[in-house]
Short mmCIF file of C-alpha atoms in Angstrom, two decimals:
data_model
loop_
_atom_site.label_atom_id
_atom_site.label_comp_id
_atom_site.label_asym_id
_atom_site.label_seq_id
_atom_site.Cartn_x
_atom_site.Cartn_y
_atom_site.Cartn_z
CA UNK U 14 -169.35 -72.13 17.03
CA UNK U 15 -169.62 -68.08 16.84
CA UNK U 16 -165.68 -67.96 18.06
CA UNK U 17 -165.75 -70.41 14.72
CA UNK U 18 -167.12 -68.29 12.44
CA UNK U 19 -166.24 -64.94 14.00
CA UNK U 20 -162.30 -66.18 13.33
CA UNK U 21 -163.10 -66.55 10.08
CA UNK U 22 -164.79 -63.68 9.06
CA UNK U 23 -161.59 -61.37 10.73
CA UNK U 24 -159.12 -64.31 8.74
CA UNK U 25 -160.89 -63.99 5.43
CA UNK U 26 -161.40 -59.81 5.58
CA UNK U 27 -158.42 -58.50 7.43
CA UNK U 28 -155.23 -61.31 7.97
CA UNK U 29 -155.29 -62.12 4.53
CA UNK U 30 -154.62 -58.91 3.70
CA UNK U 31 -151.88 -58.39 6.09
CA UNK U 32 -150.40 -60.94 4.84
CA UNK U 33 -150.72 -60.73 0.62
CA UNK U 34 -150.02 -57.17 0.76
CA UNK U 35 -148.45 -56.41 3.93
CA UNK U 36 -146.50 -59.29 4.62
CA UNK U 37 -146.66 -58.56 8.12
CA UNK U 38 -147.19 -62.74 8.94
CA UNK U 39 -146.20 -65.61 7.90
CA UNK U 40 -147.42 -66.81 4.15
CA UNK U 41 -148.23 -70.26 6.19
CA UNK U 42 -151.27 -67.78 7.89
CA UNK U 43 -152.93 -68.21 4.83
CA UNK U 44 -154.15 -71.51 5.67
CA UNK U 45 -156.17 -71.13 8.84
CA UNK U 46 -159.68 -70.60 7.24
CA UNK U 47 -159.18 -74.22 5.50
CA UNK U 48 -158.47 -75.06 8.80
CA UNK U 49 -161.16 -73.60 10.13
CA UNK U 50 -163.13 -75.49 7.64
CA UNK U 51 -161.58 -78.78 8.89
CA UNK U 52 -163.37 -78.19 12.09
CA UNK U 53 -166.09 -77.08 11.20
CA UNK U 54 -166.43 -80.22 9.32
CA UNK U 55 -165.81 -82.00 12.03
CA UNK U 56 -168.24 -80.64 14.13
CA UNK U 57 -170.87 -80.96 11.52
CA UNK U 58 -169.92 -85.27 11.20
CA UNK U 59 -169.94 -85.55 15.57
CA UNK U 60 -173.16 -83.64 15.13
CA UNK U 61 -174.47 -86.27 12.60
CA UNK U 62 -173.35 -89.01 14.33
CA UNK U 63 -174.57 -87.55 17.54
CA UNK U 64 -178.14 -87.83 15.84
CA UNK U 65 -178.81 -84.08 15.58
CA UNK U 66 -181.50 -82.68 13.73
CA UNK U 67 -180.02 -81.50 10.21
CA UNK U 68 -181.96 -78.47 8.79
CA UNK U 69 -181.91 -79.10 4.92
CA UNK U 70 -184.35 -79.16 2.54
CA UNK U 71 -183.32 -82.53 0.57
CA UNK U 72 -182.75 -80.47 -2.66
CA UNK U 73 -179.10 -79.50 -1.71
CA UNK U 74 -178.21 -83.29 -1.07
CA UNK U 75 -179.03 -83.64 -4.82
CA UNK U 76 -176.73 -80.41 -5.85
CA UNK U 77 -173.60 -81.88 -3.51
CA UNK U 78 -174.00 -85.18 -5.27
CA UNK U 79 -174.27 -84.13 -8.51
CA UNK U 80 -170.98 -81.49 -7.47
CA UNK U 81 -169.01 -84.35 -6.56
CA UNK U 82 -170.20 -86.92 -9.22
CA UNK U 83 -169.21 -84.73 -11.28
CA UNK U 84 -165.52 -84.00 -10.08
CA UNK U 85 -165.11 -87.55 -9.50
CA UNK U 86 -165.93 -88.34 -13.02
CA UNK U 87 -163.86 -85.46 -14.38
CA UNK U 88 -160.78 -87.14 -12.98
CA UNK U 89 -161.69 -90.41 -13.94
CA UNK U 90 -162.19 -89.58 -17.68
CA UNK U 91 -159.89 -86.62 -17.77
CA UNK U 92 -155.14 -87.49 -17.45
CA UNK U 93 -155.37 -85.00 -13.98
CA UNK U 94 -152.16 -84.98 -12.53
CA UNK U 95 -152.18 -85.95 -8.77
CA UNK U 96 -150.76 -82.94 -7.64
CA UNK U 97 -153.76 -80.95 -9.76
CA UNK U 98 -156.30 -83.62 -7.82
CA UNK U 99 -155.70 -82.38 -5.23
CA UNK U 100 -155.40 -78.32 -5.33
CA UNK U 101 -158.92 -79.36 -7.53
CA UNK U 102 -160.66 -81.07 -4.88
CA UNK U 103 -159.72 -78.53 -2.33
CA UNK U 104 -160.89 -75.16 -3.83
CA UNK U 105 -164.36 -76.86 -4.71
CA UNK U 106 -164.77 -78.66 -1.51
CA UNK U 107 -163.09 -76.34 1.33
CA UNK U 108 -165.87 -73.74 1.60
CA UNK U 109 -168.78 -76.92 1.67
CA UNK U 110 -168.16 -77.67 5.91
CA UNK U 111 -169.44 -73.56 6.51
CA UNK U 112 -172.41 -74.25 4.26
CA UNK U 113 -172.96 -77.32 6.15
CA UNK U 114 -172.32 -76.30 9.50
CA UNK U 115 -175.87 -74.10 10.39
CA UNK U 116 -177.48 -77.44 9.25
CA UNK U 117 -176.63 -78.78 12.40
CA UNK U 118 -175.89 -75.81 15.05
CA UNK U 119 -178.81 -73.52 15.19
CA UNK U 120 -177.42 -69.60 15.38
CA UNK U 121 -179.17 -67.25 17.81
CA UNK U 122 -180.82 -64.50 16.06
CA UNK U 123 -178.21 -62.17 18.66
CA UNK U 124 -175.13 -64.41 16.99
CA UNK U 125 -176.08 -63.52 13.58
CA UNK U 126 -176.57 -60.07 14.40
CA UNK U 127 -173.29 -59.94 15.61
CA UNK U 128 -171.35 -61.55 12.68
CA UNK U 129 -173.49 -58.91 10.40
CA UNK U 130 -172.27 -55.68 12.25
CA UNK U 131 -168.83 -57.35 12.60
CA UNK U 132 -169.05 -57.52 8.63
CA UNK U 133 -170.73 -53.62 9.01
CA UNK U 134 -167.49 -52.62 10.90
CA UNK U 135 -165.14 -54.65 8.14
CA UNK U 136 -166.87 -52.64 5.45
CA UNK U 137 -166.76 -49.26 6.73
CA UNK U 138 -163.20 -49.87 7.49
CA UNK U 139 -162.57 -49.92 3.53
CA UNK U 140 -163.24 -46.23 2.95
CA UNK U 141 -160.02 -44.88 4.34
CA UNK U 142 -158.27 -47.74 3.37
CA UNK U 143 -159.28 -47.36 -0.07
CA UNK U 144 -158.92 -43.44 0.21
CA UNK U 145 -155.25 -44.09 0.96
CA UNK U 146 -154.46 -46.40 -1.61
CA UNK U 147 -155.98 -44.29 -4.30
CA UNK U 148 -154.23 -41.06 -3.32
CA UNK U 149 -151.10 -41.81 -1.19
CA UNK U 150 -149.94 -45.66 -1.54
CA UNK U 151 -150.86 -45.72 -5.53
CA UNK U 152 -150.91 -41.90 -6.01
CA UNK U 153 -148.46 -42.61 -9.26
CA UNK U 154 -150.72 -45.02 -10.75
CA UNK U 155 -153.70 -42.27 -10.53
CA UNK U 156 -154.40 -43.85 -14.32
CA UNK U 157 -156.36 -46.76 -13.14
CA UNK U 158 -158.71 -47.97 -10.11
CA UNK U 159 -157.46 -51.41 -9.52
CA UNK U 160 -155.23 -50.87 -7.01
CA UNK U 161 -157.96 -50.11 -4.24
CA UNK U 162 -159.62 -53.07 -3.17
CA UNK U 163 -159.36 -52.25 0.52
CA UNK U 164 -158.58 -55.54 2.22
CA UNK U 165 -160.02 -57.49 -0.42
CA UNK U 166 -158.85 -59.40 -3.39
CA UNK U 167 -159.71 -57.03 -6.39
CA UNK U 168 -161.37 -53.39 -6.78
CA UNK U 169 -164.28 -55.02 -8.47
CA UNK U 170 -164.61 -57.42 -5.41
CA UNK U 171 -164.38 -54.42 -3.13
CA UNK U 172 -167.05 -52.69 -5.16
CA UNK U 173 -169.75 -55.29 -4.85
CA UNK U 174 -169.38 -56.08 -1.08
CA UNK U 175 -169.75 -52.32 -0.33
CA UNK U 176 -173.04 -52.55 -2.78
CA UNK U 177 -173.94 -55.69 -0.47
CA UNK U 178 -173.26 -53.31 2.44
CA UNK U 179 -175.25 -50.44 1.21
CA UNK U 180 -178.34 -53.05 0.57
CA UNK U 181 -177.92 -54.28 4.42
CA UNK U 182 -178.28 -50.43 4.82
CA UNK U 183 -181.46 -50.09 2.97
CA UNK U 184 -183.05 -53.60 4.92
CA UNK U 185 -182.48 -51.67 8.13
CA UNK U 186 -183.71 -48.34 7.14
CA UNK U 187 -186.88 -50.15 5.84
CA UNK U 188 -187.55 -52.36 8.72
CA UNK U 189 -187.20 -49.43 11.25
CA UNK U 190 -183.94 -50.36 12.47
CA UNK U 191 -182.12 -46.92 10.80
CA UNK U 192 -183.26 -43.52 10.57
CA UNK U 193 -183.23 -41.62 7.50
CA UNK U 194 -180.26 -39.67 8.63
CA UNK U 195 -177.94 -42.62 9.36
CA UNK U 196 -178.84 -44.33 6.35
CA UNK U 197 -177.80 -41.45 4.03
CA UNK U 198 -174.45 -41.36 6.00
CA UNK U 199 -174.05 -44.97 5.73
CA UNK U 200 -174.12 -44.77 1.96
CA UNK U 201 -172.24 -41.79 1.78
CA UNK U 202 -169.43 -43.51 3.41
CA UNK U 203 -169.68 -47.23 2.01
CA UNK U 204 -170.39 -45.87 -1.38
CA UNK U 205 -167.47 -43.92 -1.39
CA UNK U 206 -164.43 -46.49 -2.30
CA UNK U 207 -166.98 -47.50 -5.68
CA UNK U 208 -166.23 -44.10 -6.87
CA UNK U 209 -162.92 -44.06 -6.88
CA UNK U 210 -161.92 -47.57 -8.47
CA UNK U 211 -163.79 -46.96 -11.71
CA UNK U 212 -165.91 -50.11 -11.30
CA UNK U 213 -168.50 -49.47 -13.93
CA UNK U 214 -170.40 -52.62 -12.75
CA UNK U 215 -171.46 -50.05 -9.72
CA UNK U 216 -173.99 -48.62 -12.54
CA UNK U 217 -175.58 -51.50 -12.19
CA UNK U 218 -175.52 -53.08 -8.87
CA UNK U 219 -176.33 -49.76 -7.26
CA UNK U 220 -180.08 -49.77 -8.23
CA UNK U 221 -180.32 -53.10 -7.15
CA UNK U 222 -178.92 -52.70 -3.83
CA UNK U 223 -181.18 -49.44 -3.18
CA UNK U 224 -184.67 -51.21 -4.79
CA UNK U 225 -184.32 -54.55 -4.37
CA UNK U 226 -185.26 -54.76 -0.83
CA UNK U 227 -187.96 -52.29 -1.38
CA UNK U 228 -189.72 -55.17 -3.29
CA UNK U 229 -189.11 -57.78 -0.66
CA UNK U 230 -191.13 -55.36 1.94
CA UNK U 231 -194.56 -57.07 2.67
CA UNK U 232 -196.24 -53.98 4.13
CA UNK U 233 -197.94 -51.72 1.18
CA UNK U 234 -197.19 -48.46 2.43
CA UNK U 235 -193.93 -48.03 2.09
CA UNK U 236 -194.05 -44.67 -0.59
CA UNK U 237 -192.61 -42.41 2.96
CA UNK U 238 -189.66 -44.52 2.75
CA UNK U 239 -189.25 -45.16 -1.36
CA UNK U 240 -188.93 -41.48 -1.67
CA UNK U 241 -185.63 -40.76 0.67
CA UNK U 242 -184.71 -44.39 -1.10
CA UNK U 243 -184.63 -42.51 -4.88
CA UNK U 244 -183.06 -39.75 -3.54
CA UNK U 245 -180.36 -41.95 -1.95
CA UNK U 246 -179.59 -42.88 -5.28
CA UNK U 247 -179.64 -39.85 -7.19
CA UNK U 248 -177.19 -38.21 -4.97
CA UNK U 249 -175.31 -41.18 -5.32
CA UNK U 250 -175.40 -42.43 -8.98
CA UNK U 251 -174.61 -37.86 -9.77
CA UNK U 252 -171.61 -38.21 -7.29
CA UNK U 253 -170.17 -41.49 -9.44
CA UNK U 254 -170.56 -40.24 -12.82
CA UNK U 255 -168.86 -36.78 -11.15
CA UNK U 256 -165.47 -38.32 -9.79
CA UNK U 257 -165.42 -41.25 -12.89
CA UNK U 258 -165.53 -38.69 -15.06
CA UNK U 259 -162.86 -36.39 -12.92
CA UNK U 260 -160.04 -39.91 -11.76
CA UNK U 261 -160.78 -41.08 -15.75
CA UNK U 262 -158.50 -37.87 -17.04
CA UNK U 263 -155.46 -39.30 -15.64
CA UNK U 264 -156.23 -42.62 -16.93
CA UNK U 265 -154.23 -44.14 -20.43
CA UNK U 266 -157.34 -45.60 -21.74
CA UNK U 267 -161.31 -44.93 -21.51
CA UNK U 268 -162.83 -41.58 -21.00
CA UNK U 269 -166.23 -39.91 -19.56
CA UNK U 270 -168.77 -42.75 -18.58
CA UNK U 271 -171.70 -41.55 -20.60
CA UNK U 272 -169.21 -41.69 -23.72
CA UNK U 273 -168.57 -45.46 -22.60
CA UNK U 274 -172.26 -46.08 -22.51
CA UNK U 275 -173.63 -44.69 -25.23
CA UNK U 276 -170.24 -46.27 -27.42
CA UNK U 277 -171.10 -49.67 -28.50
CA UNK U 278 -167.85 -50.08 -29.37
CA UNK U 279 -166.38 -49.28 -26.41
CA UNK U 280 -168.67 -51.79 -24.47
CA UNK U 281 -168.40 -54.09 -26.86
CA UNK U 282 -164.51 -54.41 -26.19
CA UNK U 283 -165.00 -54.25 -23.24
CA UNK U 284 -167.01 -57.20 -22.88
CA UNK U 285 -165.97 -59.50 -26.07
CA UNK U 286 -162.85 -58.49 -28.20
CA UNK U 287 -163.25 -61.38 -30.75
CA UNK U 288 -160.17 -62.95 -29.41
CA UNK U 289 -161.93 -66.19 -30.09
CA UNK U 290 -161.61 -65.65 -34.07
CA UNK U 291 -158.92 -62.80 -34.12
CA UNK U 292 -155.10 -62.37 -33.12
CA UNK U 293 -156.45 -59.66 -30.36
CA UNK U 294 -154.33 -60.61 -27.35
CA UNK U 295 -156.86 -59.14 -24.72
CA UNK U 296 -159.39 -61.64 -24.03
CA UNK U 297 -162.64 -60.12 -22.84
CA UNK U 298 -165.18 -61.72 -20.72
CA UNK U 299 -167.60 -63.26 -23.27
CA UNK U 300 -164.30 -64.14 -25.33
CA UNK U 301 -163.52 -66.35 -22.64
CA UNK U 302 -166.08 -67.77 -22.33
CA UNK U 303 -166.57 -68.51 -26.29
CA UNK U 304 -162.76 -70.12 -26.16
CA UNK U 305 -164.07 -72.23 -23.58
CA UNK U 306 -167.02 -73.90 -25.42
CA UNK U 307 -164.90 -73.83 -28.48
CA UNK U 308 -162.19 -75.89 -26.76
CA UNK U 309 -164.58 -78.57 -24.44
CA UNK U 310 -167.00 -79.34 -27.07
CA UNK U 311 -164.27 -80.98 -29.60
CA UNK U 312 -165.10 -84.10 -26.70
CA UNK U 313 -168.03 -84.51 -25.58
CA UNK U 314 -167.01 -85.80 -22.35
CA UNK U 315 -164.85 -82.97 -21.65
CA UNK U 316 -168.11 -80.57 -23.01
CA UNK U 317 -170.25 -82.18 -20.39
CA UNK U 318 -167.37 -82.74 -17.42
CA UNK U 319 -164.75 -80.07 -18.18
CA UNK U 320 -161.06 -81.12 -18.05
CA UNK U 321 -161.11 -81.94 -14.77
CA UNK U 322 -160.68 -80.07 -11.48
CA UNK U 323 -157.67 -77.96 -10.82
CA UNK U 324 -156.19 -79.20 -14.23
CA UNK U 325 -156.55 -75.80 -15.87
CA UNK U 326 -155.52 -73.92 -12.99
CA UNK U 327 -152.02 -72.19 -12.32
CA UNK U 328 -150.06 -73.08 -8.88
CA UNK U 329 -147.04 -71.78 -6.98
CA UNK U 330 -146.48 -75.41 -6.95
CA UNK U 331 -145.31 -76.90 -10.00
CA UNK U 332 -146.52 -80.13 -8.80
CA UNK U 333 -149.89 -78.76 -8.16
CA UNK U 334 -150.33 -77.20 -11.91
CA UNK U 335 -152.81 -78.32 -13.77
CA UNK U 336 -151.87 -80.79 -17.06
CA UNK U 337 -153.52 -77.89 -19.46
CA UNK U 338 -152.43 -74.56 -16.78
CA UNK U 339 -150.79 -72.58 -19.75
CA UNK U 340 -154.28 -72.29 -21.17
CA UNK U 341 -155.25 -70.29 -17.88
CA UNK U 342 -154.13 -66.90 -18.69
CA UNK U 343 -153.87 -67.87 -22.72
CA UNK U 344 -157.34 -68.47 -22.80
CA UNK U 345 -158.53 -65.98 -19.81
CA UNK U 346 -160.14 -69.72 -17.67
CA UNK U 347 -160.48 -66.79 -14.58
CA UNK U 348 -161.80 -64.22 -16.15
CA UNK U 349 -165.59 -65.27 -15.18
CA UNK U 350 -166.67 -67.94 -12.68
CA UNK U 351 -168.57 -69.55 -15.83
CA UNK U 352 -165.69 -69.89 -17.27
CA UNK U 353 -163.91 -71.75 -15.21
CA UNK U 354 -166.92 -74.02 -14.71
CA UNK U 355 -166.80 -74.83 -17.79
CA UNK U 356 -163.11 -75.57 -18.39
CA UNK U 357 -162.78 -77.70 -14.98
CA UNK U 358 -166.26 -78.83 -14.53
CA UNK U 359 -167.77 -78.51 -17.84
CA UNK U 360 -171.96 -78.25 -18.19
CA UNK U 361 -172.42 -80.64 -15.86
CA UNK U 362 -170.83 -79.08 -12.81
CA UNK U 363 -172.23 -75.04 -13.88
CA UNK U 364 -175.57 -76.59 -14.23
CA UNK U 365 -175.13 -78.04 -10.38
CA UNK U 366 -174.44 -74.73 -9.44
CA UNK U 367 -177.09 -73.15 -11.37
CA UNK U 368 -178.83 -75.01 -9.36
CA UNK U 369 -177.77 -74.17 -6.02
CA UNK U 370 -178.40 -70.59 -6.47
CA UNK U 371 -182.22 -71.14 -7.69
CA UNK U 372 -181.96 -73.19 -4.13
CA UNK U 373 -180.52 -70.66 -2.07
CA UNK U 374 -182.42 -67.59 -3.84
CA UNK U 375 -185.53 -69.33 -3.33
CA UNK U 376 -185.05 -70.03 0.38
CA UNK U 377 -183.74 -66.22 1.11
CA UNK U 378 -187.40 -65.27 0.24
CA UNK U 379 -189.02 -67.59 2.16
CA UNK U 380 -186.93 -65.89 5.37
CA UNK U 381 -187.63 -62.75 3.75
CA UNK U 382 -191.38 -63.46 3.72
CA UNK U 383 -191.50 -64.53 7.13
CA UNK U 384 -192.06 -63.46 10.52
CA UNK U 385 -188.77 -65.29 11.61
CA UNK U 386 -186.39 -63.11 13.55
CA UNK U 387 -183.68 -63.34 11.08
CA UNK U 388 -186.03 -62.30 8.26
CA UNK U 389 -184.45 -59.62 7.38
CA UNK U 390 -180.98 -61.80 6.53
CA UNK U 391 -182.70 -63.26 4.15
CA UNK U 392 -184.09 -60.02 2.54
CA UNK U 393 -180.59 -59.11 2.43
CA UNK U 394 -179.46 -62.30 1.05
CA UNK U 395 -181.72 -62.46 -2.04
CA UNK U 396 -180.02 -58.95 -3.01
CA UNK U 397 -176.71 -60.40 -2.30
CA UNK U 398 -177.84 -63.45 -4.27
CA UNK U 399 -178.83 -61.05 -7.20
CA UNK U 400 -175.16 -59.46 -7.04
CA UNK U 401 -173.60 -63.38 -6.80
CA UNK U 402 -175.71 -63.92 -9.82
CA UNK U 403 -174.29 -60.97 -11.59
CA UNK U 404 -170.56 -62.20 -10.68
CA UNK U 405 -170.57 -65.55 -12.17
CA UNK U 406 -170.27 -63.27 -15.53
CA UNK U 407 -167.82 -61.04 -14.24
CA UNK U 408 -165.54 -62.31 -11.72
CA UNK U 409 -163.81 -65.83 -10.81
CA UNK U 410 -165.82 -65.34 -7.59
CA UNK U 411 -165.25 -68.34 -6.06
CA UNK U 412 -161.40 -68.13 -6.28
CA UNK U 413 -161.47 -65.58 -3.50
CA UNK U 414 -161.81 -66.32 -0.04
CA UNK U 415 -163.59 -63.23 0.73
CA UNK U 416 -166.18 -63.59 -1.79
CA UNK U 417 -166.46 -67.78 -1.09
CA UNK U 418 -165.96 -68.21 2.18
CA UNK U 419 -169.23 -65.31 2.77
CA UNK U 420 -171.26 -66.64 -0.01
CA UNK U 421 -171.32 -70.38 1.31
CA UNK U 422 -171.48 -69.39 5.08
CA UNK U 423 -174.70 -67.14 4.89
CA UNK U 424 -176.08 -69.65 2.45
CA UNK U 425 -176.20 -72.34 4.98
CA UNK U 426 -177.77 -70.01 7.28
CA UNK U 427 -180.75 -69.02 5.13
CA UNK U 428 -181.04 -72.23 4.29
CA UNK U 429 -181.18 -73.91 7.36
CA UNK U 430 -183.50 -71.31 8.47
CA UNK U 431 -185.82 -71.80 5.55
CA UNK U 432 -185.82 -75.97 6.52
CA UNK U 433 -186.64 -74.74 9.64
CA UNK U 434 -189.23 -72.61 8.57
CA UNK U 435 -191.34 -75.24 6.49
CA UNK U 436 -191.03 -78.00 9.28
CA UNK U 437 -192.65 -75.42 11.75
CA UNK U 438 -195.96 -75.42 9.26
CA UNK U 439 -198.80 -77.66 9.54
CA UNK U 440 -198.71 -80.12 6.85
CA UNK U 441 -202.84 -80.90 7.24
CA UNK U 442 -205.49 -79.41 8.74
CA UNK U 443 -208.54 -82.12 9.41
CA UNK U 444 -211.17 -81.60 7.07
CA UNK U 445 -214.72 -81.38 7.89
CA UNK U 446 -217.17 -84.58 6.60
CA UNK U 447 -219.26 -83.16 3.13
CA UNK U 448 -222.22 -81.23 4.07
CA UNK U 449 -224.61 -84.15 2.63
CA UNK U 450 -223.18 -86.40 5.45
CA UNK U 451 -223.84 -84.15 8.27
CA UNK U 452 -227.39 -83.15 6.88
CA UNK U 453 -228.00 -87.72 7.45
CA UNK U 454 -227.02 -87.17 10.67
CA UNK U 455 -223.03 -88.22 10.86
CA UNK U 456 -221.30 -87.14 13.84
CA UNK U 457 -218.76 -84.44 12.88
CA UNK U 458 -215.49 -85.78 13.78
CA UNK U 459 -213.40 -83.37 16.40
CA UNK U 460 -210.73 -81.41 15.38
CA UNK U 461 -206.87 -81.94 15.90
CA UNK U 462 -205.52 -80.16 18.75
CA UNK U 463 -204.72 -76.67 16.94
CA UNK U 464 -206.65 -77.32 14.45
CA UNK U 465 -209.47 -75.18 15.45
CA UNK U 466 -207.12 -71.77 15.93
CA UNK U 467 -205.59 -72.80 12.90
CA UNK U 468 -209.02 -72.23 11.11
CA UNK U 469 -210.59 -69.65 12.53
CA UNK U 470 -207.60 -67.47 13.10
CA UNK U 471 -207.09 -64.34 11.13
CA UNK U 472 -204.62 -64.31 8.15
CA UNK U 473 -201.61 -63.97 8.56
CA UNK U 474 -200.21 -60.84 6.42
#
């Protein structure tokens, strides 16, 4: 299973790449990680079937069923075109077997390690990537950042894994695992690429990524480390505002980031145009969003179940375009992930994943909280949850493989490890008879085996 998910992780982060914007293999490569998923699922129904021991809290069984009632429905109540069934069905269902499969094959602590510094080495490796797409391969289009993403799907997408990255940093450096010194040129060097793609969203995700884990810590003294922490991120929030302000000169639009700030305006375009109620082409994030409602609640069926999988969605394919797939850039359906929810699955089908992430959030503390060995995955994971949160109202995040493929993975792993977790507990300890009843002269009844350590042990902190 770690050849498994080790193929994937290089598939997702580097052959995809060579092959969108190299087109050094075949366009048919593109397929392997939903064949991966194939057999992953695979393993995970043999597993079943084999009687193994499936680490899941019960909640998620109620988020996959209402996920699938509610795409089922959708296509019941909604004209989807067969073709658009299908493209649906697969890019809500082909990242599920990798959430599924730590259920049932329990990773070493040394297995997971690996796969994180594997993902280490895959992020450090987009600094001089990005460095050469910014100043050699895209030097003429020095008026905008998008061009570097590194290996990834888009410059904002690059910019929040290396924030992920820089968090996995700061879980290290606070658990003892990183000195001070290799910390600061860690973030140096993964913070670098955020600076030159004019991500603003950095402002915000940096702080998170640098404070975050401080407040998952469960020792108390940890003032030694907060201070190098802050300094971490003055250096580095001074050294964004410098080169933003320096790359945004050659840009068309925008200008110095404290200007964009302070400009409600500016943000305000930035984020909702009025596109909605005006004949502003540019449809902003919150406009899309807006259009959405404005569209699915003239039906209520289509407010509460969307217009079915896949049948808003473009497709190389003509027979796998959705019935309503002009209305995808028309009405900006990918501009956010909640938009799209709410287009394909309507209320129904955000609310189940609203629901998975309290899920998932809430079991990446419980391994953060823990003694477990992976315990500090899960410290990382509620920051990365935090940042996943954050991208449901800014990207489509789901639509990429590098972003989906990671998120539903690492999922399954903290939450198979927080199943785990509660099952090792003690449900009951036996309780002693009433003092009145041993005062008559009642026997006290012995303890359970355990039972006795259990009680008079010291706390655990």
């Amino acid at each position: 299973m770690q050849a498994l998910v080790i193929a994937l992780l290089i598939q997702i982060m580097v052959v995809e790449y060579l092959i969108k914007s190299r087109g050094l293999l075949s366009p048919y490569v593109i397929l392997v990680p939903e064949l991966l998923s194939a057999v992953a699922m695979l393993v995970v129904l043999v597993r079943i079937m084999g009687g193994a021991r499936i680490a899941f809290d019960w909640r998620y069984g109620i988020f996959l069923a209402a996920l699938l009632s509610t795409i089922v429905f959708g296509y019941i109540v909604q004209d989807v075109p067969d073709g658009a069934m299908l493209a649906g069905a697969r890019s809500y269902l082909k990242f599920l077997p990798f959430f599924l499969l730590p259920a049932v094959h329990r990773f070493t602590p040394r297995q997971l390690h690996t796969q994180l510094m594997l993902l280490l080495v895959l992020a450090l490796a987009q600094t001089p990537l990005a460095l050469y797409q910014r100043f050699v391969e895209f030097a003429g289009a020095m008026h905008t950042g998008d061009p570097v993403k590194g290996t990834l799907t888009t410059s904002s997408g690059l910019s929040m894994l290396m924030v992920t990255a820089i968090a996995g940093a700061v879980v290290f450096y606070l658990r003892g695992r990183l000195r001070l010194t290799a910390l600061v040129v860690l973030c140096a060097w993964l913070f670098l690429p955020t600076t030159i793609n004019e991500t603003k969203a950095t402002v915000l995700l940096l702080p998170v990524a640098l404070l975050a884990p401080v407040m998952l810590m469960r020792k108390t003294r940890l003032l030694p480390k907060l201070v190098p922490i802050l300094g971490v991120g003055f250096l580095a929030g001074t050294a964004f505002v410098i080169a933003y302000n320096t790359l945004i000169k050659n840009g068309e639009y925008g200008g110095p980031l404290g200007e964009f700030f302070t400009n409600t305006d500016k943000i305000g375009y930035y984020l909702y145009t009025g596109a909605a109620n005006t004949d502003q082409p540019y449809v902003g994030r919150f406009d899309s969003i807006e259009i959405a409602l404005e569209y699915t609640s003239q039906d209520p069926l289509k407010l509460a179940f969307g217009y079915g999988a896949g049948n808003v969605s473009e497709s190389f394919l003509p027979e796998f375009a959705g019935r309503y797939s002009d209305y995808f850039l028309r009405f900006g359906v990918g501009q956010t992930q909640v938009t799209t929810f709410l287009w394909e699955v309507g209320v129904a089908g955000l609310l189940a994943y609203l629901f998975l992430f309290y899920l998932v959030t809430r079991d990446s503390l419980t391994l953060a909280r823990s003694n477990d060995p992976a315990a500090h995955l899960g410290q990382l994971w509620t920051v990365a949850m935090i940042i996943m949160s954050f991208g449901l109202l800014y990207k489509s995040v789901f639509s990429m493989n590098d972003f989906g493929y990671l998120f539903w993975y690492f999922s399954g792993v903290v939450a198979s490890r927080a199943a785990l977790l509660r099952q090792s507990v003690p449900k009951r300890v036996a309780q002693a008879p009433p003092s009145w009843r041993l005062a008559a002269g009642e026997p006290r009844p012995p303890l359970k085996a355990g039972a006795h350590s259990l009680l008079f042990s010291a706390p655990q902190r």
